[in-house]
PDB file of C-alpha atoms in Angstrom:
ATOM      1  CA  MET A 208     -12.239  -3.515 -24.341  1.00 56.00           C
ATOM      2  CA  SER A 209     -10.686  -0.718 -22.314  1.00 69.00           C
ATOM      3  CA  LEU A 210     -12.511   1.835 -20.172  1.00 77.00           C
ATOM      4  CA  GLY A 211      -9.916   4.397 -21.220  1.00 80.00           C
ATOM      5  CA  TYR A 212      -8.020   4.897 -17.968  1.00 84.00           C
ATOM      6  CA  ALA A 213      -4.300   4.387 -17.385  1.00 87.00           C
ATOM      7  CA  GLY A 214      -1.665   5.411 -14.923  1.00 90.00           C
ATOM      8  CA  ARG A 215       1.957   4.949 -14.007  1.00 92.00           C
ATOM      9  CA  ALA A 216       4.101   5.465 -10.939  1.00 95.00           C
ATOM     10  CA  VAL A 217       7.892   5.830 -10.885  1.00 96.00           C
ATOM     11  CA  LEU A 218      10.066   5.360  -7.801  1.00 96.00           C
ATOM     12  CA  VAL A 219      11.696   8.664  -6.901  1.00 96.00           C
ATOM     13  CA  ASP A 220      13.331   7.878  -3.558  1.00 95.00           C
ATOM     14  CA  SER A 221      13.484   4.966  -1.121  1.00 95.00           C
ATOM     15  CA  ASP A 222      15.400   4.148   2.031  1.00 94.00           C
ATOM     16  CA  GLY A 223      14.166   0.549   2.249  1.00 89.00           C
ATOM     17  CA  SER A 224      11.505   1.245   4.864  1.00 95.00           C
ATOM     18  CA  ALA A 225       9.535   3.901   2.935  1.00 96.00           C
ATOM     19  CA  ALA A 226       9.299   5.088  -0.648  1.00 97.00           C
ATOM     20  CA  LEU A 227       8.140   8.113  -2.588  1.00 97.00           C
ATOM     21  CA  TYR A 228       6.615   7.632  -6.043  1.00 97.00           C
ATOM     22  CA  ALA A 229       5.741  10.235  -8.664  1.00 96.00           C
ATOM     23  CA  TYR A 230       2.576   9.289 -10.518  1.00 94.00           C
ATOM     24  CA  GLU A 231       0.342  10.369 -13.361  1.00 91.00           C
ATOM     25  CA  CYS A 232      -3.085   9.346 -14.593  1.00 89.00           C
ATOM     26  CA  GLU A 233      -4.562   9.378 -18.061  1.00 85.00           C
ATOM     27  CA  ASN A 234      -8.142   9.554 -19.249  1.00 79.00           C
ATOM     28  CA  TRP A 235      -8.273   8.594 -22.923  1.00 79.00           C
ATOM     29  CA  ASN A 236     -11.922   9.676 -23.076  1.00 76.00           C
ATOM     30  CA  CYS A 237     -10.930  13.372 -22.847  1.00 74.00           C
ATOM     31  CA  LYS A 238      -9.397  14.996 -25.918  1.00 74.00           C
ATOM     32  CA  ASP A 239      -7.424  17.597 -23.964  1.00 72.00           C
ATOM     33  CA  ASP A 240      -5.916  15.050 -21.565  1.00 69.00           C
ATOM     34  CA  ALA A 241      -2.318  16.033 -20.729  1.00 69.00           C
ATOM     35  CA  PRO A 242      -0.855  13.795 -18.017  1.00 74.00           C
ATOM     36  CA  LYS A 243       2.126  14.925 -15.955  1.00 80.00           C
ATOM     37  CA  LEU A 244       4.196  13.083 -13.364  1.00 85.00           C
ATOM     38  CA  ASP A 245       3.261  15.567 -10.652  1.00 88.00           C
ATOM     39  CA  GLY A 246       1.307  13.432  -8.175  1.00 91.00           C
ATOM     40  CA  GLU A 247       3.014  11.824  -5.172  1.00 95.00           C
ATOM     41  CA  ILE A 248       2.470   8.559  -3.342  1.00 96.00           C
ATOM     42  CA  TYR A 249       4.264   7.977  -0.028  1.00 97.00           C
ATOM     43  CA  ILE A 250       4.146   4.373   1.147  1.00 97.00           C
ATOM     44  CA  GLU A 251       5.804   2.459   3.992  1.00 96.00           C
ATOM     45  CA  PHE A 252       7.104  -1.082   3.571  1.00 96.00           C
ATOM     46  CA  GLU A 253       6.485  -2.865   6.878  1.00 95.00           C
ATOM     47  CA  PRO A 254       2.684  -2.544   7.287  1.00 95.00           C
ATOM     48  CA  ILE A 255       2.119  -3.996   3.820  1.00 94.00           C
ATOM     49  CA  ALA A 256       4.783  -6.706   3.963  1.00 92.00           C
ATOM     50  CA  THR A 257       3.629  -7.969   7.372  1.00 90.00           C
ATOM     51  CA  ALA A 258      -0.069  -7.989   6.377  1.00 89.00           C
ATOM     52  CA  ARG A 259       0.382 -11.100   4.255  1.00 85.00           C
ATOM     53  CA  LYS A 260      -0.241 -14.332   6.120  1.00 80.00           C
ATOM     54  CA  ILE A 261       1.728 -17.110   4.418  1.00 80.00           C
ATOM     55  CA  VAL A 262      -0.273 -20.341   4.192  1.00 78.00           C
ATOM     56  CA  ARG A 263       1.861 -23.404   3.543  1.00 82.00           C
ATOM     57  CA  THR A 264       0.367 -26.531   2.046  1.00 83.00           C
ATOM     58  CA  LYS A 265       1.720 -29.815   0.796  1.00 86.00           C
ATOM     59  CA  ARG A 266       1.479 -28.533  -2.767  1.00 86.00           C
ATOM     60  CA  TYR A 267       2.992 -25.120  -1.897  1.00 84.00           C
ATOM     61  CA  PRO A 268       5.573 -25.648   0.868  1.00 86.00           C
ATOM     62  CA  GLN A 269       6.918 -22.077   0.371  1.00 82.00           C
ATOM     63  CA  GLY A 270       3.393 -20.666   0.687  1.00 79.00           C
ATOM     64  CA  ILE A 271       0.411 -20.242  -1.604  1.00 77.00           C
ATOM     65  CA  PRO A 272       1.329 -17.691  -4.302  1.00 79.00           C
ATOM     66  CA  LEU A 273      -0.479 -14.381  -4.482  1.00 79.00           C
ATOM     67  CA  ASN A 274      -3.320 -14.186  -6.999  1.00 79.00           C
ATOM     68  CA  GLY A 275      -2.332 -10.808  -8.446  1.00 78.00           C
ATOM     69  CA  MET A 276      -3.500  -8.707  -5.510  1.00 84.00           C
ATOM     70  CA  ALA A 277      -2.013  -7.767  -2.151  1.00 87.00           C
ATOM     71  CA  GLU A 278      -3.559  -9.650   0.761  1.00 88.00           C
ATOM     72  CA  ASN A 279      -5.045  -8.210   3.976  1.00 90.00           C
ATOM     73  CA  VAL A 280      -4.176  -4.568   3.236  1.00 92.00           C
ATOM     74  CA  ASP A 281      -6.618  -1.810   4.208  1.00 92.00           C
ATOM     75  CA  PHE A 282      -5.404   1.316   2.413  1.00 93.00           C
ATOM     76  CA  TYR A 283      -7.694   3.687   4.335  1.00 92.00           C
ATOM     77  CA  GLU A 284      -6.402   2.318   7.632  1.00 94.00           C
ATOM     78  CA  LEU A 285      -2.832   2.884   6.420  1.00 95.00           C
ATOM     79  CA  MET A 286      -3.722   6.459   5.491  1.00 94.00           C
ATOM     80  CA  GLU A 287      -5.111   7.112   8.971  1.00 94.00           C
ATOM     81  CA  ALA A 288      -1.937   5.676  10.532  1.00 95.00           C
ATOM     82  CA  GLY A 289       0.297   7.842   8.312  1.00 95.00           C
ATOM     83  CA  SER A 290       1.901   4.879   6.523  1.00 95.00           C
ATOM     84  CA  LEU A 291       0.351   5.914   3.204  1.00 96.00           C
ATOM     85  CA  SER A 292      -0.379   9.319   1.738  1.00 95.00           C
ATOM     86  CA  VAL A 293      -1.323  10.661  -1.672  1.00 95.00           C
ATOM     87  CA  ARG A 294      -0.935  14.110  -3.173  1.00 94.00           C
ATOM     88  CA  ASN A 295      -3.231  14.090  -6.199  1.00 92.00           C
ATOM     89  CA  CYS A 296      -1.823  14.647  -9.662  1.00 90.00           C
ATOM     90  CA  SER A 297      -2.992  17.578 -11.774  1.00 85.00           C
ATOM     91  CA  ASN A 298      -4.909  15.252 -14.098  1.00 81.00           C
ATOM     92  CA  THR A 299      -7.207  13.804 -11.425  1.00 82.00           C
ATOM     93  CA  THR A 300     -10.666  13.022 -12.786  1.00 79.00           C
ATOM     94  CA  ARG A 301     -12.442  11.287  -9.875  1.00 84.00           C
ATOM     95  CA  CYS A 302     -11.850  11.429  -6.112  1.00 90.00           C
ATOM     96  CA  ASP A 303     -13.239   9.417  -3.207  1.00 90.00           C
ATOM     97  CA  THR A 304     -15.079  10.994  -0.254  1.00 90.00           C
ATOM     98  CA  ASN A 305     -11.722  11.884   1.365  1.00 88.00           C
ATOM     99  CA  GLY A 306     -10.555  13.745  -1.755  1.00 90.00           C
ATOM    100  CA  VAL A 307      -8.014  11.102  -2.819  1.00 92.00           C
ATOM    101  CA  ASP A 308      -7.581  10.300  -6.516  1.00 90.00           C
ATOM    102  CA  LEU A 309      -9.293   6.970  -7.226  1.00 88.00           C
ATOM    103  CA  GLN A 310      -6.819   6.118  -9.973  1.00 88.00           C
ATOM    104  CA  ALA A 311      -3.985   6.412  -7.440  1.00 92.00           C
ATOM    105  CA  PHE A 312      -5.466   3.458  -5.551  1.00 92.00           C
ATOM    106  CA  SER A 313      -4.970   1.263  -8.628  1.00 91.00           C
ATOM    107  CA  LEU A 314      -1.273   2.151  -8.573  1.00 94.00           C
ATOM    108  CA  ILE A 315      -1.031   1.696  -4.798  1.00 95.00           C
ATOM    109  CA  SER A 316      -2.532  -1.790  -5.062  1.00 93.00           C
ATOM    110  CA  LYS A 317       0.060  -2.710  -7.743  1.00 94.00           C
ATOM    111  CA  ILE A 318       2.878  -1.393  -5.529  1.00 96.00           C
ATOM    112  CA  ALA A 319       1.494  -3.297  -2.513  1.00 95.00           C
ATOM    113  CA  TYR A 320       1.310  -6.507  -4.558  1.00 94.00           C
ATOM    114  CA  HIS A 321       4.990  -6.229  -5.522  1.00 94.00           C
ATOM    115  CA  ILE A 322       5.968  -5.498  -1.922  1.00 94.00           C
ATOM    116  CA  GLN A 323       4.297  -8.717  -0.781  1.00 93.00           C
ATOM    117  CA  ALA A 324       5.362 -10.834  -3.774  1.00 90.00           C
ATOM    118  CA  ASP A 325       8.958  -9.642  -4.213  1.00 90.00           C
ATOM    119  CA  GLY A 326       9.822  -8.224  -0.796  1.00 90.00           C
ATOM    120  CA  ALA A 327      10.956  -4.882  -2.252  1.00 94.00           C
ATOM    121  CA  PHE A 328       9.619  -1.644  -3.688  1.00 96.00           C
ATOM    122  CA  PRO A 329       9.118  -1.883  -7.467  1.00 95.00           C
ATOM    123  CA  GLU A 330      10.931   0.642  -9.667  1.00 96.00           C
ATOM    124  CA  LYS A 331       7.688   1.370 -11.510  1.00 95.00           C
ATOM    125  CA  ALA A 332       4.043   0.365 -11.559  1.00 94.00           C
ATOM    126  CA  CYS A 333       1.390   0.863 -14.214  1.00 93.00           C
ATOM    127  CA  TYR A 334      -2.137  -0.142 -15.139  1.00 90.00           C
ATOM    128  CA  VAL A 335      -4.669   0.163 -17.954  1.00 89.00           C
ATOM    129  CA  LYS A 336      -8.408  -0.204 -17.452  1.00 85.00           C
TER     130      LYS A 336
END
């Protein structure tokens, strides 16, 4: 059963060390919901890629695989350092105490996972809750 929330982010520009994503959020519980790709997520590569500590075991000599989430990443710390920023989309329904769209964090965690798992920025990220 779905809670009725979804979102997607599309890579707009990247130089390898930082990327800019356009994102939108949907709330299927509202009849007049009209998502637009007008939010922005700026994210830097190095702080997320270096946060993962690779643990090698006999069973996993290349390192234990990720379990679907980025490891050791504090998004609020990255925001304070300037390595991550969010400009909310027009369809924002809920914000945290800092005024950042909570649905954007779901997209940021998907992007961070792909950075650690694949070693590159993903072309797109999406979620449904």
